mmCIF file of C-alpha atoms in Angstrom:
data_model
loop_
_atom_site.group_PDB
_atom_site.id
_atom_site.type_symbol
_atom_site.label_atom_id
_atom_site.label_comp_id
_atom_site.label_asym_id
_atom_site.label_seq_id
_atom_site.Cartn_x
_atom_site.Cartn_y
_atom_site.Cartn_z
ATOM 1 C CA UNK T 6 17.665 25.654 -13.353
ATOM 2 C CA UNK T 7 17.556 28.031 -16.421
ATOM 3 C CA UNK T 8 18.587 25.882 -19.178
ATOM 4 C CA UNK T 9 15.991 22.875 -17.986
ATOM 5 C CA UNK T 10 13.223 26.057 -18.009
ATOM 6 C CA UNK T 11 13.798 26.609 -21.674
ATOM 7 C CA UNK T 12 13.569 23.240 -22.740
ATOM 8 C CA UNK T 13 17.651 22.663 -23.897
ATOM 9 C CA UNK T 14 19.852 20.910 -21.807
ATOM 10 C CA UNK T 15 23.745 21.223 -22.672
ATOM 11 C CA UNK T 16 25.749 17.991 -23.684
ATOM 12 C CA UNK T 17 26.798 17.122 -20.159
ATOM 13 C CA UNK T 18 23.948 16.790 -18.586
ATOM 14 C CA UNK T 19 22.437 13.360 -18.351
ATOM 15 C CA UNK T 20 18.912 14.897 -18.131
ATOM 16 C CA UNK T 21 16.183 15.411 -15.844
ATOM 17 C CA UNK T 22 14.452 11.970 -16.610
ATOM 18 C CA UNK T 23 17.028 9.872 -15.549
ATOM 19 C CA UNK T 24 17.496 11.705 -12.211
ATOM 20 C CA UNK T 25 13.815 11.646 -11.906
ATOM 21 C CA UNK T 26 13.469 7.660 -12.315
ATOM 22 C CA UNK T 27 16.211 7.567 -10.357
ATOM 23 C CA UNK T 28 14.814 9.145 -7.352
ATOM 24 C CA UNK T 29 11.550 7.387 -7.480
ATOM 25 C CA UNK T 30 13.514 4.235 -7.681
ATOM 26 C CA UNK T 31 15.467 5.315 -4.227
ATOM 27 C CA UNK T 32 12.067 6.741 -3.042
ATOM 28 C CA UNK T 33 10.213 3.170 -3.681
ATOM 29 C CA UNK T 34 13.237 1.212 -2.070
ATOM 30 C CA UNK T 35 12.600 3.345 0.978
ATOM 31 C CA UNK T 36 8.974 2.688 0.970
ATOM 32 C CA UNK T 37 9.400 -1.221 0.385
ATOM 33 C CA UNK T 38 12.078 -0.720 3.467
ATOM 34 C CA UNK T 39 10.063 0.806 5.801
ATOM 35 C CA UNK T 40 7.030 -1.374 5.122
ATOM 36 C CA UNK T 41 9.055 -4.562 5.906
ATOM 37 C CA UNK T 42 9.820 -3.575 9.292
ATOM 38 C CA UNK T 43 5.959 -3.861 10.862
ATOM 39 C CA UNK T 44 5.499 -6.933 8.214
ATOM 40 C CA UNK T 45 7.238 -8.427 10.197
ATOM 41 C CA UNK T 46 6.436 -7.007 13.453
ATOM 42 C CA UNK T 47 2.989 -8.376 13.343
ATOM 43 C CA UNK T 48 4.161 -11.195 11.944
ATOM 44 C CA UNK T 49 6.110 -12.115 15.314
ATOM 45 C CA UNK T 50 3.008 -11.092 17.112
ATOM 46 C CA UNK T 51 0.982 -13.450 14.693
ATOM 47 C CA UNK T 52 3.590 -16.131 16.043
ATOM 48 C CA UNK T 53 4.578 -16.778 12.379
ATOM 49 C CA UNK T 54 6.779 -19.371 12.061
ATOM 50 C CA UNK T 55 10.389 -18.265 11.776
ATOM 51 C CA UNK T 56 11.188 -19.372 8.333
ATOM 52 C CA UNK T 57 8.350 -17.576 7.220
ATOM 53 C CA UNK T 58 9.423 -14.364 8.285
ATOM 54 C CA UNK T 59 11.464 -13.161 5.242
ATOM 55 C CA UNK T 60 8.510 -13.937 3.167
ATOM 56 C CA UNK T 61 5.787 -11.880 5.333
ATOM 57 C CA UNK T 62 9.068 -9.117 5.305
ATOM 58 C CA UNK T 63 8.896 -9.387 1.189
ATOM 59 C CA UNK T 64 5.390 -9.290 1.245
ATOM 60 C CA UNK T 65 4.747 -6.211 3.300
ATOM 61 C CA UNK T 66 7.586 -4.753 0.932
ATOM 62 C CA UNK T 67 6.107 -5.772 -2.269
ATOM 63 C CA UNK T 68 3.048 -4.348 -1.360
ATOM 64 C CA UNK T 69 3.402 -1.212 0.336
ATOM 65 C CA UNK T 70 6.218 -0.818 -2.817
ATOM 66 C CA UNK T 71 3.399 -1.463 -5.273
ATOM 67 C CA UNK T 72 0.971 1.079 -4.151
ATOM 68 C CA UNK T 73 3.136 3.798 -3.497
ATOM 69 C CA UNK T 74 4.340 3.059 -7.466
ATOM 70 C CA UNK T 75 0.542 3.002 -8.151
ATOM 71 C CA UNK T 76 -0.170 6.197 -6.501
ATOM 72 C CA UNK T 77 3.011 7.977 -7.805
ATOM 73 C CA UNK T 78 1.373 7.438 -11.132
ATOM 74 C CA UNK T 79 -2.227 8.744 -10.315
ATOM 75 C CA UNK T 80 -4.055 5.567 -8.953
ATOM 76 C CA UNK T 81 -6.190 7.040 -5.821
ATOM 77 C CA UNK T 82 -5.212 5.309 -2.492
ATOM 78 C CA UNK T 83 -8.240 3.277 -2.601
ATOM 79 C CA UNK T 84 -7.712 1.349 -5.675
ATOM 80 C CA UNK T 85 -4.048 1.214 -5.374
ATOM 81 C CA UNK T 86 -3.947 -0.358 -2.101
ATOM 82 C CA UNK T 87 -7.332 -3.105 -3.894
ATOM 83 C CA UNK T 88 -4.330 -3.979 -6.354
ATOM 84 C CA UNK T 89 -1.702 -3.816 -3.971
ATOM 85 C CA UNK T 90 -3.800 -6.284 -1.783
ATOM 86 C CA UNK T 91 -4.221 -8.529 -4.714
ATOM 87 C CA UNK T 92 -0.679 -9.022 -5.845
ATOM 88 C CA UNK T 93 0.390 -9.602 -2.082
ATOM 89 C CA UNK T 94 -2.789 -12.425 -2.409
ATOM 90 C CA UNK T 95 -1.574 -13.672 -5.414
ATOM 91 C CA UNK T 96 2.085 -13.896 -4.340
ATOM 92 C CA UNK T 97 0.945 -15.605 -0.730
ATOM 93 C CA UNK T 98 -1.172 -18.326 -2.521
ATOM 94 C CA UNK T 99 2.291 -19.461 -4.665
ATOM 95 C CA UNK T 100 4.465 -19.268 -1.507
ATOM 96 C CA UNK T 101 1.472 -21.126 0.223
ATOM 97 C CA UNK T 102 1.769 -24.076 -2.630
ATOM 98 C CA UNK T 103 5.325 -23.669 -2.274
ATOM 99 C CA UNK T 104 6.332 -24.102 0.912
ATOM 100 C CA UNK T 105 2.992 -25.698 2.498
ATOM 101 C CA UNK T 106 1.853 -23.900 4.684
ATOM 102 C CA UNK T 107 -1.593 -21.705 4.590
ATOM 103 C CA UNK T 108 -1.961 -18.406 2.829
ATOM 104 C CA UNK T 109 -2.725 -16.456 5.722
ATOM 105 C CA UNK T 110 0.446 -16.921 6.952
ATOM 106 C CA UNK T 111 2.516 -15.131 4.362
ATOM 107 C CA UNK T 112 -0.263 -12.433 3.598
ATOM 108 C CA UNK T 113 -2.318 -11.079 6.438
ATOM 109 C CA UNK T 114 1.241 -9.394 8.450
ATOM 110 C CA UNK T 115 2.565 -8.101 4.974
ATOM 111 C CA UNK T 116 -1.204 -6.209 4.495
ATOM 112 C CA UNK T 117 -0.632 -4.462 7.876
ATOM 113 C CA UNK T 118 1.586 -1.738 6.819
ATOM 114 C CA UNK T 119 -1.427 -0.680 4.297
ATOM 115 C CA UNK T 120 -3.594 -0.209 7.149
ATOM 116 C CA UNK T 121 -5.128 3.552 7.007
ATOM 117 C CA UNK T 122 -3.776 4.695 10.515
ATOM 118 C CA UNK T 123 -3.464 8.305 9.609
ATOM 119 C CA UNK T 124 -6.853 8.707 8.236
ATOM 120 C CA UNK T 125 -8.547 6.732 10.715
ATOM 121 C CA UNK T 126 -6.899 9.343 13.574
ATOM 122 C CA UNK T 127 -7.636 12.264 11.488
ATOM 123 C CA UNK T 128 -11.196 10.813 11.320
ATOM 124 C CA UNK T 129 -11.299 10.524 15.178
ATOM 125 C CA UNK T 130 -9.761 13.682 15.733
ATOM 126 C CA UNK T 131 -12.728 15.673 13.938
ATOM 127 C CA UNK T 132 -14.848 13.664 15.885
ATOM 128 C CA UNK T 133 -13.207 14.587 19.270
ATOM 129 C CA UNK T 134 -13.334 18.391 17.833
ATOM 130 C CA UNK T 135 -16.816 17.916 16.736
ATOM 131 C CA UNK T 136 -18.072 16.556 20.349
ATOM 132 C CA UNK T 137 -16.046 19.565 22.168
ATOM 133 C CA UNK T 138 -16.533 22.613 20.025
ATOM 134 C CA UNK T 139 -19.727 21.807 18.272
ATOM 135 C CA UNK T 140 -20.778 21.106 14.932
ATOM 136 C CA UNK T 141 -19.058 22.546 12.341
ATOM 137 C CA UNK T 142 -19.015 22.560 8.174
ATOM 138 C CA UNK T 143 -15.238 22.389 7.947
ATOM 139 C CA UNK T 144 -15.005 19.232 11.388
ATOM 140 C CA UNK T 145 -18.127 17.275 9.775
ATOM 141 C CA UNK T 146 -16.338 17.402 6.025
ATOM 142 C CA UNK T 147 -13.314 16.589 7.802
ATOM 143 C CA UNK T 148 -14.997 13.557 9.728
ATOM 144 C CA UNK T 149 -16.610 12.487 6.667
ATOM 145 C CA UNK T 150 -13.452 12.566 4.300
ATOM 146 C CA UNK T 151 -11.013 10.788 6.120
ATOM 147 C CA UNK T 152 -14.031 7.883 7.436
ATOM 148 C CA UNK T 153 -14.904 6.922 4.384
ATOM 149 C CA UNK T 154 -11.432 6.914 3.110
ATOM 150 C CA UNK T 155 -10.585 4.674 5.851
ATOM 151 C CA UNK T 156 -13.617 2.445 5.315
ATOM 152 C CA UNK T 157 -12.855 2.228 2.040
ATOM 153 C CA UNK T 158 -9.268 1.144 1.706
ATOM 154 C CA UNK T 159 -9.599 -1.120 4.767
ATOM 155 C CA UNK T 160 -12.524 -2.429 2.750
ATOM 156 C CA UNK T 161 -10.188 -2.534 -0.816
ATOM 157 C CA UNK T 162 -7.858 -4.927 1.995
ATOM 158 C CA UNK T 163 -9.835 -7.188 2.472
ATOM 159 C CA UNK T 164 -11.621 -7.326 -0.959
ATOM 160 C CA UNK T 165 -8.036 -7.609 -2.526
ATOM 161 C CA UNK T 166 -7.040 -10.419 0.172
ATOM 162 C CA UNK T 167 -9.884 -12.488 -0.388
ATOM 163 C CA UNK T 168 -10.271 -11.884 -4.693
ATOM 164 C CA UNK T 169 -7.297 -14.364 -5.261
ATOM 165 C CA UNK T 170 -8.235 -17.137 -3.374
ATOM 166 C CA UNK T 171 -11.941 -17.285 -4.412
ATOM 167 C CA UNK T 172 -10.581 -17.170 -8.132
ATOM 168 C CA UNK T 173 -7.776 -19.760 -7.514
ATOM 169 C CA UNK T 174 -9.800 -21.873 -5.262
ATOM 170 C CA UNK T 175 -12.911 -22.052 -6.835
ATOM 171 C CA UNK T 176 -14.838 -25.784 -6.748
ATOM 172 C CA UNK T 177 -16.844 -24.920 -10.022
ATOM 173 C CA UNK T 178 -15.139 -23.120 -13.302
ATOM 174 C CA UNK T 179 -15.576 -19.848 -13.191
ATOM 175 C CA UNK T 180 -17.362 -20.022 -17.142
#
């Protein structure tokens, strides 16, 4: 658009930040939507009670929701997904006091939808290309890349799961 180049809008406009917010609001829902659906997929495989389904299917949105907020505004994967992991932690240790039941149950299905699948097949991929064609610059920086990517937002997973309960739990003060 010309007049949005050139920096003056006319009067009936709304302006661009309001459709911008508005889109990444529509853009997170669809994330947080999406992320649900294999929350709770794995929490049916997990045999997850059925009450506790709606939670695992909040807490796979929450935190797929969270990181993709996180990495809209410049957080790399790996960190986003560490905090992302946290506040689904955080979140299954109240519904744990809550409803009585253990952590785990509320918080290991929602993680699954933050598992790196893509980068892990990209990974093997270069690998497979690397064992049939032969070594390569471009297949081993490939490899390497999307490994330790994997590695380390798997590892940022289970980090993040695990930081709330050893703070929350803790049999000595922390001080």
């Amino acid at each position: 658009l010309p007049w949005y180049r050139r920096g003056h809008e006319p009067s009936w406009c709304l302006g661009m930040g309001v459709v911008m917010w508005f889109d990444l609001l529509v853009a997170v829902l669809n994330d947080m939507l999406f992320a649900a659906i294999p929350a709770v997929g794995f929490a049916l495989v997990f045999n997850v009670p059925q009450k506790a389904l709606v939670y695992c299917a909040i807490g796979g949105a929450i935190g797929h929701g969270s990181r993709y907020l996180m990495m809209h505004f410049g957080i790399p994967i790996e960190w986003a997904t560490f905090f992302a992991a946290m506040l689904v932690s955080i979140v299954g240790i109240h519904w744990s006091h809550r409803f009585l039941a253990h952590p785990k149950v509320f918080t290991v299905a929602a993680l699954i939808p933050m598992v790196p699948g893509v980068f892990a097949f990209k990974a093997m991929i270069a690998l497979v290309e690397l064992n049939h064609r032969g070594y390569s610059h471009e297949l081993v920086a490939m490899l390497a890349e999307n490994f330790l990517k994997a590695m380390f937002i798997i590892a940022g997973l289970a980090v993040g799961l695990a930081m709330p309960g050893l703070l929350f739990y803790r049999r000595k003060p922390i001080v």
